[in-house]
Amino acid sequence: MAEGLRERKKRQTRQYISDVATGLFLERGFEAVTVAEIADAANVSVNTVYNYFPAKEDLFLDRSEGVVDRLSRWVRGRRDGESAAQAVLRELREEVESVSPRVGLMDGYARFTGVIHSSPALRSRLWAIAQEAQDNLERTLREETGAPDDDPVPSLMAGQISWLHGTVTTTIGRRLMDGGKPAEVSRDILVLLDEMEDLLGDRVLNYAVRGAD
């Protein structure tokens, strides 16, 4: 369905405000910048900023919605004969091998990560986003396997699979902050993914196989 003019203008305004805010955060740090300063720099009212971003943290972590649903999307899109964990491992390898900015493999990401590391509020919000993604994945696994609400296995599996994604993205951020280049970090992370897969047991690697009886 084609995007209407009103929706496109709202999307562009939202992106512009986020871009202005991100530039200020990168320059001065998250805690040092106020929402009023962001509104002034973007030539909008403070109320307009809050209409698009309910919390200040949303201005910097403005793509969290896609992150929250990422693991669930990968699991729902797994191939025939592929388990939930195998699908996530495959998707992560493809992202890392292609040096994708979607997992942070890009020039300038070290500065972005540095802002997060220096802000307790952003670190807390990032943890909440990761927890929301894990809860979302648990619901997806229950739907995909037909597991009842009192079955603890989907929750345990969601934790193991989320560990894969969280470790990869965190390690990428640290390596880049230490001065690594995206292509170099990519090669290191591919090795790390092999090591992580070796640590997973057969039960995890064979859970929720598509097409299994």
mmCIF file with all atom_site columns, C-alpha atoms in Angstrom:
data_model
loop_
_atom_site.group_PDB
_atom_site.id
_atom_site.type_symbol
_atom_site.label_atom_id
_atom_site.label_alt_id
_atom_site.label_comp_id
_atom_site.label_asym_id
_atom_site.label_entity_id
_atom_site.label_seq_id
_atom_site.pdbx_PDB_ins_code
_atom_site.Cartn_x
_atom_site.Cartn_y
_atom_site.Cartn_z
_atom_site.occupancy
_atom_site.B_iso_or_equiv
_atom_site.pdbx_formal_charge
_atom_site.auth_seq_id
_atom_site.auth_comp_id
_atom_site.auth_asym_id
_atom_site.auth_atom_id
_atom_site.pdbx_PDB_model_num
ATOM 1   C CA . MET A 1 1   ? 0.000  0.000   0.000  1.00 0.00 ? 1   MET A CA 1
ATOM 2   C CA . ALA A 1 2   ? 1.455  3.334   -1.073 1.00 0.00 ? 2   ALA A CA 1
ATOM 3   C CA . GLU A 1 3   ? 2.497  5.730   1.640  1.00 0.00 ? 3   GLU A CA 1
ATOM 4   C CA . GLY A 1 4   ? 0.280  8.806   1.783  1.00 0.00 ? 4   GLY A CA 1
ATOM 5   C CA . LEU A 1 5   ? 1.625  12.347  1.780  1.00 0.00 ? 5   LEU A CA 1
ATOM 6   C CA . ARG A 1 6   ? 0.684  12.895  5.428  1.00 0.00 ? 6   ARG A CA 1
ATOM 7   C CA . GLU A 1 7   ? 2.393  9.667   6.543  1.00 0.00 ? 7   GLU A CA 1
ATOM 8   C CA . ARG A 1 8   ? 5.501  10.463  4.507  1.00 0.00 ? 8   ARG A CA 1
ATOM 9   C CA . LYS A 1 9   ? 5.795  13.939  6.009  1.00 0.00 ? 9   LYS A CA 1
ATOM 10  C CA . LYS A 1 10  ? 5.386  12.543  9.520  1.00 0.00 ? 10  LYS A CA 1
ATOM 11  C CA . ARG A 1 11  ? 8.058  9.933   8.855  1.00 0.00 ? 11  ARG A CA 1
ATOM 12  C CA . GLN A 1 12  ? 10.423 12.556  7.437  1.00 0.00 ? 12  GLN A CA 1
ATOM 13  C CA . THR A 1 13  ? 9.831  14.879  10.396 1.00 0.00 ? 13  THR A CA 1
ATOM 14  C CA . ARG A 1 14  ? 10.467 12.064  12.841 1.00 0.00 ? 14  ARG A CA 1
ATOM 15  C CA . GLN A 1 15  ? 13.684 11.113  11.082 1.00 0.00 ? 15  GLN A CA 1
ATOM 16  C CA . TYR A 1 16  ? 14.853 14.721  10.946 1.00 0.00 ? 16  TYR A CA 1
ATOM 17  C CA . ILE A 1 17  ? 14.315 15.241  14.674 1.00 0.00 ? 17  ILE A CA 1
ATOM 18  C CA . SER A 1 18  ? 16.149 12.001  15.422 1.00 0.00 ? 18  SER A CA 1
ATOM 19  C CA . ASP A 1 19  ? 19.050 12.950  13.153 1.00 0.00 ? 19  ASP A CA 1
ATOM 20  C CA . VAL A 1 20  ? 19.384 16.371  14.828 1.00 0.00 ? 20  VAL A CA 1
ATOM 21  C CA . ALA A 1 21  ? 19.265 14.781  18.274 1.00 0.00 ? 21  ALA A CA 1
ATOM 22  C CA . THR A 1 22  ? 21.795 12.108  17.375 1.00 0.00 ? 22  THR A CA 1
ATOM 23  C CA . GLY A 1 23  ? 24.207 14.720  16.080 1.00 0.00 ? 23  GLY A CA 1
ATOM 24  C CA . LEU A 1 24  ? 23.972 16.634  19.366 1.00 0.00 ? 24  LEU A CA 1
ATOM 25  C CA . PHE A 1 25  ? 24.360 13.475  21.442 1.00 0.00 ? 25  PHE A CA 1
ATOM 26  C CA . LEU A 1 26  ? 27.441 12.420  19.484 1.00 0.00 ? 26  LEU A CA 1
ATOM 27  C CA . GLU A 1 27  ? 28.947 15.879  19.884 1.00 0.00 ? 27  GLU A CA 1
ATOM 28  C CA . ARG A 1 28  ? 28.200 16.507  23.563 1.00 0.00 ? 28  ARG A CA 1
ATOM 29  C CA . GLY A 1 29  ? 27.020 13.249  25.120 1.00 0.00 ? 29  GLY A CA 1
ATOM 30  C CA . PHE A 1 30  ? 23.505 12.062  25.940 1.00 0.00 ? 30  PHE A CA 1
ATOM 31  C CA . GLU A 1 31  ? 23.197 13.496  29.424 1.00 0.00 ? 31  GLU A CA 1
ATOM 32  C CA . ALA A 1 32  ? 24.446 16.973  28.423 1.00 0.00 ? 32  ALA A CA 1
ATOM 33  C CA . VAL A 1 33  ? 21.733 17.601  25.820 1.00 0.00 ? 33  VAL A CA 1
ATOM 34  C CA . THR A 1 34  ? 18.186 18.567  26.798 1.00 0.00 ? 34  THR A CA 1
ATOM 35  C CA . VAL A 1 35  ? 14.992 17.915  24.853 1.00 0.00 ? 35  VAL A CA 1
ATOM 36  C CA . ALA A 1 36  ? 14.444 21.677  24.703 1.00 0.00 ? 36  ALA A CA 1
ATOM 37  C CA . GLU A 1 37  ? 17.814 22.104  22.980 1.00 0.00 ? 37  GLU A CA 1
ATOM 38  C CA . ILE A 1 38  ? 16.930 19.384  20.498 1.00 0.00 ? 38  ILE A CA 1
ATOM 39  C CA . ALA A 1 39  ? 13.592 21.028  19.739 1.00 0.00 ? 39  ALA A CA 1
ATOM 40  C CA . ASP A 1 40  ? 15.287 24.381  19.218 1.00 0.00 ? 40  ASP A CA 1
ATOM 41  C CA . ALA A 1 41  ? 17.928 22.896  16.895 1.00 0.00 ? 41  ALA A CA 1
ATOM 42  C CA . ALA A 1 42  ? 15.256 21.055  14.891 1.00 0.00 ? 42  ALA A CA 1
ATOM 43  C CA . ASN A 1 43  ? 13.037 24.174  14.793 1.00 0.00 ? 43  ASN A CA 1
ATOM 44  C CA . VAL A 1 44  ? 10.075 22.375  16.360 1.00 0.00 ? 44  VAL A CA 1
ATOM 45  C CA . SER A 1 45  ? 8.316  22.628  19.717 1.00 0.00 ? 45  SER A CA 1
ATOM 46  C CA . VAL A 1 46  ? 9.151  20.444  22.707 1.00 0.00 ? 46  VAL A CA 1
ATOM 47  C CA . ASN A 1 47  ? 5.642  19.001  22.466 1.00 0.00 ? 47  ASN A CA 1
ATOM 48  C CA . THR A 1 48  ? 6.311  17.991  18.867 1.00 0.00 ? 48  THR A CA 1
ATOM 49  C CA . VAL A 1 49  ? 9.448  16.135  19.947 1.00 0.00 ? 49  VAL A CA 1
ATOM 50  C CA . TYR A 1 50  ? 7.492  14.233  22.581 1.00 0.00 ? 50  TYR A CA 1
ATOM 51  C CA . ASN A 1 51  ? 4.695  13.492  20.111 1.00 0.00 ? 51  ASN A CA 1
ATOM 52  C CA . TYR A 1 52  ? 7.195  11.515  18.053 1.00 0.00 ? 52  TYR A CA 1
ATOM 53  C CA . PHE A 1 53  ? 9.439  10.286  20.869 1.00 0.00 ? 53  PHE A CA 1
ATOM 54  C CA . PRO A 1 54  ? 7.797  9.527   24.238 1.00 0.00 ? 54  PRO A CA 1
ATOM 55  C CA . ALA A 1 55  ? 11.166 9.439   26.015 1.00 0.00 ? 55  ALA A CA 1
ATOM 56  C CA . LYS A 1 56  ? 14.491 11.145  25.459 1.00 0.00 ? 56  LYS A CA 1
ATOM 57  C CA . GLU A 1 57  ? 16.183 7.749   25.016 1.00 0.00 ? 57  GLU A CA 1
ATOM 58  C CA . ASP A 1 58  ? 13.944 7.063   22.008 1.00 0.00 ? 58  ASP A CA 1
ATOM 59  C CA . LEU A 1 59  ? 15.619 9.924   20.155 1.00 0.00 ? 59  LEU A CA 1
ATOM 60  C CA . PHE A 1 60  ? 18.918 8.047   20.145 1.00 0.00 ? 60  PHE A CA 1
ATOM 61  C CA . LEU A 1 61  ? 17.616 4.472   20.019 1.00 0.00 ? 61  LEU A CA 1
ATOM 62  C CA . ASP A 1 62  ? 15.005 5.346   17.409 1.00 0.00 ? 62  ASP A CA 1
ATOM 63  C CA . ARG A 1 63  ? 15.152 2.017   15.582 1.00 0.00 ? 63  ARG A CA 1
ATOM 64  C CA . SER A 1 64  ? 14.421 -0.173  18.579 1.00 0.00 ? 64  SER A CA 1
ATOM 65  C CA . GLU A 1 65  ? 11.138 -1.441  17.128 1.00 0.00 ? 65  GLU A CA 1
ATOM 66  C CA . GLY A 1 66  ? 12.975 -3.329  14.405 1.00 0.00 ? 66  GLY A CA 1
ATOM 67  C CA . VAL A 1 67  ? 15.422 -4.744  16.934 1.00 0.00 ? 67  VAL A CA 1
ATOM 68  C CA . VAL A 1 68  ? 12.626 -5.965  19.218 1.00 0.00 ? 68  VAL A CA 1
ATOM 69  C CA . ASP A 1 69  ? 11.081 -8.013  16.411 1.00 0.00 ? 69  ASP A CA 1
ATOM 70  C CA . ARG A 1 70  ? 14.310 -9.084  14.695 1.00 0.00 ? 70  ARG A CA 1
ATOM 71  C CA . LEU A 1 71  ? 14.826 -12.491 16.326 1.00 0.00 ? 71  LEU A CA 1
ATOM 72  C CA . SER A 1 72  ? 11.163 -13.382 16.007 1.00 0.00 ? 72  SER A CA 1
ATOM 73  C CA . ARG A 1 73  ? 11.198 -12.458 12.318 1.00 0.00 ? 73  ARG A CA 1
ATOM 74  C CA . TRP A 1 74  ? 14.237 -14.639 11.747 1.00 0.00 ? 74  TRP A CA 1
ATOM 75  C CA . VAL A 1 75  ? 12.641 -17.574 13.548 1.00 0.00 ? 75  VAL A CA 1
ATOM 76  C CA . ARG A 1 76  ? 9.321  -17.215 11.753 1.00 0.00 ? 76  ARG A CA 1
ATOM 77  C CA . GLY A 1 77  ? 11.227 -17.110 8.452  1.00 0.00 ? 77  GLY A CA 1
ATOM 78  C CA . ARG A 1 78  ? 13.343 -20.205 9.103  1.00 0.00 ? 78  ARG A CA 1
ATOM 79  C CA . ARG A 1 79  ? 13.739 -22.685 6.273  1.00 0.00 ? 79  ARG A CA 1
ATOM 80  C CA . ASP A 1 80  ? 12.366 -26.220 6.050  1.00 0.00 ? 80  ASP A CA 1
ATOM 81  C CA . GLY A 1 81  ? 14.458 -28.513 8.227  1.00 0.00 ? 81  GLY A CA 1
ATOM 82  C CA . GLU A 1 82  ? 16.001 -25.549 10.057 1.00 0.00 ? 82  GLU A CA 1
ATOM 83  C CA . SER A 1 83  ? 15.633 -24.993 13.790 1.00 0.00 ? 83  SER A CA 1
ATOM 84  C CA . ALA A 1 84  ? 15.051 -21.660 15.527 1.00 0.00 ? 84  ALA A CA 1
ATOM 85  C CA . ALA A 1 85  ? 18.668 -21.400 16.716 1.00 0.00 ? 85  ALA A CA 1
ATOM 86  C CA . GLN A 1 86  ? 20.056 -22.469 13.333 1.00 0.00 ? 86  GLN A CA 1
ATOM 87  C CA . ALA A 1 87  ? 17.980 -19.782 11.613 1.00 0.00 ? 87  ALA A CA 1
ATOM 88  C CA . VAL A 1 88  ? 19.343 -17.087 13.925 1.00 0.00 ? 88  VAL A CA 1
ATOM 89  C CA . LEU A 1 89  ? 22.913 -18.343 13.491 1.00 0.00 ? 89  LEU A CA 1
ATOM 90  C CA . ARG A 1 90  ? 22.506 -18.280 9.705  1.00 0.00 ? 90  ARG A CA 1
ATOM 91  C CA . GLU A 1 91  ? 21.039 -14.779 9.701  1.00 0.00 ? 91  GLU A CA 1
ATOM 92  C CA . LEU A 1 92  ? 23.774 -13.485 11.987 1.00 0.00 ? 92  LEU A CA 1
ATOM 93  C CA . ARG A 1 93  ? 26.486 -15.022 9.798  1.00 0.00 ? 93  ARG A CA 1
ATOM 94  C CA . GLU A 1 94  ? 24.964 -13.439 6.706  1.00 0.00 ? 94  GLU A CA 1
ATOM 95  C CA . GLU A 1 95  ? 24.797 -10.025 8.359  1.00 0.00 ? 95  GLU A CA 1
ATOM 96  C CA . VAL A 1 96  ? 28.352 -10.264 9.692  1.00 0.00 ? 96  VAL A CA 1
ATOM 97  C CA . GLU A 1 97  ? 29.830 -11.679 6.489  1.00 0.00 ? 97  GLU A CA 1
ATOM 98  C CA . SER A 1 98  ? 28.288 -8.850  4.454  1.00 0.00 ? 98  SER A CA 1
ATOM 99  C CA . VAL A 1 99  ? 29.688 -6.288  6.962  1.00 0.00 ? 99  VAL A CA 1
ATOM 100 C CA . SER A 1 100 ? 26.170 -5.042  7.538  1.00 0.00 ? 100 SER A CA 1
ATOM 101 C CA . PRO A 1 101 ? 25.432 -1.823  9.444  1.00 0.00 ? 101 PRO A CA 1
ATOM 102 C CA . ARG A 1 102 ? 22.348 -3.596  10.826 1.00 0.00 ? 102 ARG A CA 1
ATOM 103 C CA . VAL A 1 103 ? 24.658 -5.315  13.337 1.00 0.00 ? 103 VAL A CA 1
ATOM 104 C CA . GLY A 1 104 ? 26.859 -2.255  13.819 1.00 0.00 ? 104 GLY A CA 1
ATOM 105 C CA . LEU A 1 105 ? 29.558 -3.058  11.272 1.00 0.00 ? 105 LEU A CA 1
ATOM 106 C CA . MET A 1 106 ? 30.050 0.440   9.921  1.00 0.00 ? 106 MET A CA 1
ATOM 107 C CA . ASP A 1 107 ? 32.396 3.384   10.226 1.00 0.00 ? 107 ASP A CA 1
ATOM 108 C CA . GLY A 1 108 ? 31.273 5.727   12.986 1.00 0.00 ? 108 GLY A CA 1
ATOM 109 C CA . TYR A 1 109 ? 29.490 3.070   15.032 1.00 0.00 ? 109 TYR A CA 1
ATOM 110 C CA . ALA A 1 110 ? 32.192 3.261   17.697 1.00 0.00 ? 110 ALA A CA 1
ATOM 111 C CA . ARG A 1 111 ? 31.101 6.823   18.496 1.00 0.00 ? 111 ARG A CA 1
ATOM 112 C CA . PHE A 1 112 ? 27.479 5.702   18.715 1.00 0.00 ? 112 PHE A CA 1
ATOM 113 C CA . THR A 1 113 ? 28.425 2.893   21.087 1.00 0.00 ? 113 THR A CA 1
ATOM 114 C CA . GLY A 1 114 ? 30.587 5.259   23.100 1.00 0.00 ? 114 GLY A CA 1
ATOM 115 C CA . VAL A 1 115 ? 27.588 7.507   23.787 1.00 0.00 ? 115 VAL A CA 1
ATOM 116 C CA . ILE A 1 116 ? 25.648 4.504   25.080 1.00 0.00 ? 116 ILE A CA 1
ATOM 117 C CA . HIS A 1 117 ? 28.491 3.330   27.302 1.00 0.00 ? 117 HIS A CA 1
ATOM 118 C CA . SER A 1 118 ? 28.795 6.780   28.873 1.00 0.00 ? 118 SER A CA 1
ATOM 119 C CA . SER A 1 119 ? 25.075 7.026   29.678 1.00 0.00 ? 119 SER A CA 1
ATOM 120 C CA . PRO A 1 120 ? 23.415 4.955   32.439 1.00 0.00 ? 120 PRO A CA 1
ATOM 121 C CA . ALA A 1 121 ? 19.993 5.919   31.036 1.00 0.00 ? 121 ALA A CA 1
ATOM 122 C CA . LEU A 1 122 ? 20.824 4.584   27.564 1.00 0.00 ? 122 LEU A CA 1
ATOM 123 C CA . ARG A 1 123 ? 22.386 1.416   28.953 1.00 0.00 ? 123 ARG A CA 1
ATOM 124 C CA . SER A 1 124 ? 19.257 0.796   30.988 1.00 0.00 ? 124 SER A CA 1
ATOM 125 C CA . ARG A 1 125 ? 17.036 1.404   27.979 1.00 0.00 ? 125 ARG A CA 1
ATOM 126 C CA . LEU A 1 126 ? 19.138 -0.894  25.829 1.00 0.00 ? 126 LEU A CA 1
ATOM 127 C CA . TRP A 1 127 ? 18.772 -3.646  28.426 1.00 0.00 ? 127 TRP A CA 1
ATOM 128 C CA . ALA A 1 128 ? 14.996 -3.125  28.421 1.00 0.00 ? 128 ALA A CA 1
ATOM 129 C CA . ILE A 1 129 ? 14.912 -3.383  24.621 1.00 0.00 ? 129 ILE A CA 1
ATOM 130 C CA . ALA A 1 130 ? 16.888 -6.633  24.743 1.00 0.00 ? 130 ALA A CA 1
ATOM 131 C CA . GLN A 1 131 ? 14.499 -8.028  27.351 1.00 0.00 ? 131 GLN A CA 1
ATOM 132 C CA . GLU A 1 132 ? 11.508 -7.022  25.249 1.00 0.00 ? 132 GLU A CA 1
ATOM 133 C CA . ALA A 1 133 ? 13.057 -8.787  22.252 1.00 0.00 ? 133 ALA A CA 1
ATOM 134 C CA . GLN A 1 134 ? 13.604 -11.931 24.332 1.00 0.00 ? 134 GLN A CA 1
ATOM 135 C CA . ASP A 1 135 ? 10.013 -11.870 25.609 1.00 0.00 ? 135 ASP A CA 1
ATOM 136 C CA . ASN A 1 136 ? 8.790  -11.404 22.052 1.00 0.00 ? 136 ASN A CA 1
ATOM 137 C CA . LEU A 1 137 ? 10.897 -14.354 20.922 1.00 0.00 ? 137 LEU A CA 1
ATOM 138 C CA . GLU A 1 138 ? 9.480  -16.520 23.698 1.00 0.00 ? 138 GLU A CA 1
ATOM 139 C CA . ARG A 1 139 ? 5.942  -15.776 22.509 1.00 0.00 ? 139 ARG A CA 1
ATOM 140 C CA . THR A 1 140 ? 6.960  -16.611 18.950 1.00 0.00 ? 140 THR A CA 1
ATOM 141 C CA . LEU A 1 141 ? 8.486  -19.925 20.017 1.00 0.00 ? 141 LEU A CA 1
ATOM 142 C CA . ARG A 1 142 ? 5.316  -20.839 21.898 1.00 0.00 ? 142 ARG A CA 1
ATOM 143 C CA . GLU A 1 143 ? 3.233  -20.058 18.830 1.00 0.00 ? 143 GLU A CA 1
ATOM 144 C CA . GLU A 1 144 ? 5.549  -21.967 16.509 1.00 0.00 ? 144 GLU A CA 1
ATOM 145 C CA . THR A 1 145 ? 5.740  -25.080 18.718 1.00 0.00 ? 145 THR A CA 1
ATOM 146 C CA . GLY A 1 146 ? 2.293  -25.029 20.284 1.00 0.00 ? 146 GLY A CA 1
ATOM 147 C CA . ALA A 1 147 ? 3.847  -25.119 23.758 1.00 0.00 ? 147 ALA A CA 1
ATOM 148 C CA . PRO A 1 148 ? 1.427  -24.388 26.628 1.00 0.00 ? 148 PRO A CA 1
ATOM 149 C CA . ASP A 1 149 ? 1.845  -21.340 28.842 1.00 0.00 ? 149 ASP A CA 1
ATOM 150 C CA . ASP A 1 150 ? 3.217  -23.401 31.735 1.00 0.00 ? 150 ASP A CA 1
ATOM 151 C CA . ASP A 1 151 ? 5.962  -25.017 29.626 1.00 0.00 ? 151 ASP A CA 1
ATOM 152 C CA . PRO A 1 152 ? 9.291  -23.417 30.640 1.00 0.00 ? 152 PRO A CA 1
ATOM 153 C CA . VAL A 1 153 ? 11.201 -24.594 27.556 1.00 0.00 ? 153 VAL A CA 1
ATOM 154 C CA . PRO A 1 154 ? 10.310 -21.706 25.184 1.00 0.00 ? 154 PRO A CA 1
ATOM 155 C CA . SER A 1 155 ? 11.528 -19.241 27.802 1.00 0.00 ? 155 SER A CA 1
ATOM 156 C CA . LEU A 1 156 ? 14.787 -21.140 28.251 1.00 0.00 ? 156 LEU A CA 1
ATOM 157 C CA . MET A 1 157 ? 15.294 -21.415 24.493 1.00 0.00 ? 157 MET A CA 1
ATOM 158 C CA . ALA A 1 158 ? 14.570 -17.721 23.997 1.00 0.00 ? 158 ALA A CA 1
ATOM 159 C CA . GLY A 1 159 ? 17.292 -16.942 26.506 1.00 0.00 ? 159 GLY A CA 1
ATOM 160 C CA . GLN A 1 160 ? 19.835 -19.105 24.707 1.00 0.00 ? 160 GLN A CA 1
ATOM 161 C CA . ILE A 1 161 ? 19.001 -17.703 21.277 1.00 0.00 ? 161 ILE A CA 1
ATOM 162 C CA . SER A 1 162 ? 18.984 -14.110 22.558 1.00 0.00 ? 162 SER A CA 1
ATOM 163 C CA . TRP A 1 163 ? 22.435 -14.742 23.999 1.00 0.00 ? 163 TRP A CA 1
ATOM 164 C CA . LEU A 1 164 ? 23.716 -15.316 20.465 1.00 0.00 ? 164 LEU A CA 1
ATOM 165 C CA . HIS A 1 165 ? 22.456 -11.992 19.172 1.00 0.00 ? 165 HIS A CA 1
ATOM 166 C CA . GLY A 1 166 ? 23.371 -10.008 22.269 1.00 0.00 ? 166 GLY A CA 1
ATOM 167 C CA . THR A 1 167 ? 26.915 -11.349 22.428 1.00 0.00 ? 167 THR A CA 1
ATOM 168 C CA . VAL A 1 168 ? 27.544 -10.655 18.754 1.00 0.00 ? 168 VAL A CA 1
ATOM 169 C CA . THR A 1 169 ? 26.286 -7.064  18.835 1.00 0.00 ? 169 THR A CA 1
ATOM 170 C CA . THR A 1 170 ? 28.017 -6.275  22.127 1.00 0.00 ? 170 THR A CA 1
ATOM 171 C CA . THR A 1 171 ? 31.318 -7.715  20.933 1.00 0.00 ? 171 THR A CA 1
ATOM 172 C CA . ILE A 1 172 ? 31.099 -5.777  17.677 1.00 0.00 ? 172 ILE A CA 1
ATOM 173 C CA . GLY A 1 173 ? 30.623 -2.549  19.611 1.00 0.00 ? 173 GLY A CA 1
ATOM 174 C CA . ARG A 1 174 ? 33.582 -3.259  21.892 1.00 0.00 ? 174 ARG A CA 1
ATOM 175 C CA . ARG A 1 175 ? 35.912 -4.226  19.053 1.00 0.00 ? 175 ARG A CA 1
ATOM 176 C CA . LEU A 1 176 ? 35.044 -1.074  17.121 1.00 0.00 ? 176 LEU A CA 1
ATOM 177 C CA . MET A 1 177 ? 35.539 1.089   20.211 1.00 0.00 ? 177 MET A CA 1
ATOM 178 C CA . ASP A 1 178 ? 38.968 -0.516  20.602 1.00 0.00 ? 178 ASP A CA 1
ATOM 179 C CA . GLY A 1 179 ? 39.878 0.720   17.125 1.00 0.00 ? 179 GLY A CA 1
ATOM 180 C CA . GLY A 1 180 ? 38.956 -2.272  14.979 1.00 0.00 ? 180 GLY A CA 1
ATOM 181 C CA . LYS A 1 181 ? 37.884 -1.771  11.373 1.00 0.00 ? 181 LYS A CA 1
ATOM 182 C CA . PRO A 1 182 ? 34.479 -3.162  10.316 1.00 0.00 ? 182 PRO A CA 1
ATOM 183 C CA . ALA A 1 183 ? 35.966 -5.684  7.866  1.00 0.00 ? 183 ALA A CA 1
ATOM 184 C CA . GLU A 1 184 ? 38.482 -6.921  10.439 1.00 0.00 ? 184 GLU A CA 1
ATOM 185 C CA . VAL A 1 185 ? 35.847 -7.183  13.148 1.00 0.00 ? 185 VAL A CA 1
ATOM 186 C CA . SER A 1 186 ? 33.603 -9.083  10.738 1.00 0.00 ? 186 SER A CA 1
ATOM 187 C CA . ARG A 1 187 ? 36.200 -11.813 10.328 1.00 0.00 ? 187 ARG A CA 1
ATOM 188 C CA . ASP A 1 188 ? 36.692 -12.096 14.090 1.00 0.00 ? 188 ASP A CA 1
ATOM 189 C CA . ILE A 1 189 ? 32.954 -12.321 14.732 1.00 0.00 ? 189 ILE A CA 1
ATOM 190 C CA . LEU A 1 190 ? 32.542 -15.140 12.220 1.00 0.00 ? 190 LEU A CA 1
ATOM 191 C CA . VAL A 1 191 ? 35.046 -17.143 14.266 1.00 0.00 ? 191 VAL A CA 1
ATOM 192 C CA . LEU A 1 192 ? 33.186 -16.191 17.439 1.00 0.00 ? 192 LEU A CA 1
ATOM 193 C CA . LEU A 1 193 ? 29.905 -17.428 15.959 1.00 0.00 ? 193 LEU A CA 1
ATOM 194 C CA . ASP A 1 194 ? 31.462 -20.837 15.294 1.00 0.00 ? 194 ASP A CA 1
ATOM 195 C CA . GLU A 1 195 ? 32.668 -20.995 18.888 1.00 0.00 ? 195 GLU A CA 1
ATOM 196 C CA . MET A 1 196 ? 29.255 -19.982 20.222 1.00 0.00 ? 196 MET A CA 1
ATOM 197 C CA . GLU A 1 197 ? 27.507 -22.615 18.129 1.00 0.00 ? 197 GLU A CA 1
ATOM 198 C CA . ASP A 1 198 ? 29.871 -25.244 19.545 1.00 0.00 ? 198 ASP A CA 1
ATOM 199 C CA . LEU A 1 199 ? 28.772 -24.244 23.049 1.00 0.00 ? 199 LEU A CA 1
ATOM 200 C CA . LEU A 1 200 ? 25.085 -24.846 22.322 1.00 0.00 ? 200 LEU A CA 1
ATOM 201 C CA . GLY A 1 201 ? 23.717 -28.305 23.100 1.00 0.00 ? 201 GLY A CA 1
ATOM 202 C CA . ASP A 1 202 ? 21.849 -30.508 20.647 1.00 0.00 ? 202 ASP A CA 1
ATOM 203 C CA . ARG A 1 203 ? 18.551 -29.740 22.335 1.00 0.00 ? 203 ARG A CA 1
ATOM 204 C CA . VAL A 1 204 ? 18.919 -26.041 21.598 1.00 0.00 ? 204 VAL A CA 1
ATOM 205 C CA . LEU A 1 205 ? 20.192 -26.573 18.055 1.00 0.00 ? 205 LEU A CA 1
ATOM 206 C CA . ASN A 1 206 ? 17.336 -28.944 17.261 1.00 0.00 ? 206 ASN A CA 1
ATOM 207 C CA . TYR A 1 207 ? 14.491 -27.028 18.880 1.00 0.00 ? 207 TYR A CA 1
ATOM 208 C CA . ALA A 1 208 ? 11.548 -25.866 16.755 1.00 0.00 ? 208 ALA A CA 1
ATOM 209 C CA . VAL A 1 209 ? 12.730 -27.439 13.509 1.00 0.00 ? 209 VAL A CA 1
ATOM 210 C CA . ARG A 1 210 ? 10.408 -26.418 10.680 1.00 0.00 ? 210 ARG A CA 1
ATOM 211 C CA . GLY A 1 211 ? 8.683  -29.411 9.155  1.00 0.00 ? 211 GLY A CA 1
ATOM 212 C CA . ALA A 1 212 ? 9.568  -31.784 11.992 1.00 0.00 ? 212 ALA A CA 1
ATOM 213 C CA . ASP A 1 213 ? 6.863  -34.159 13.191 1.00 0.00 ? 213 ASP A CA 1
#
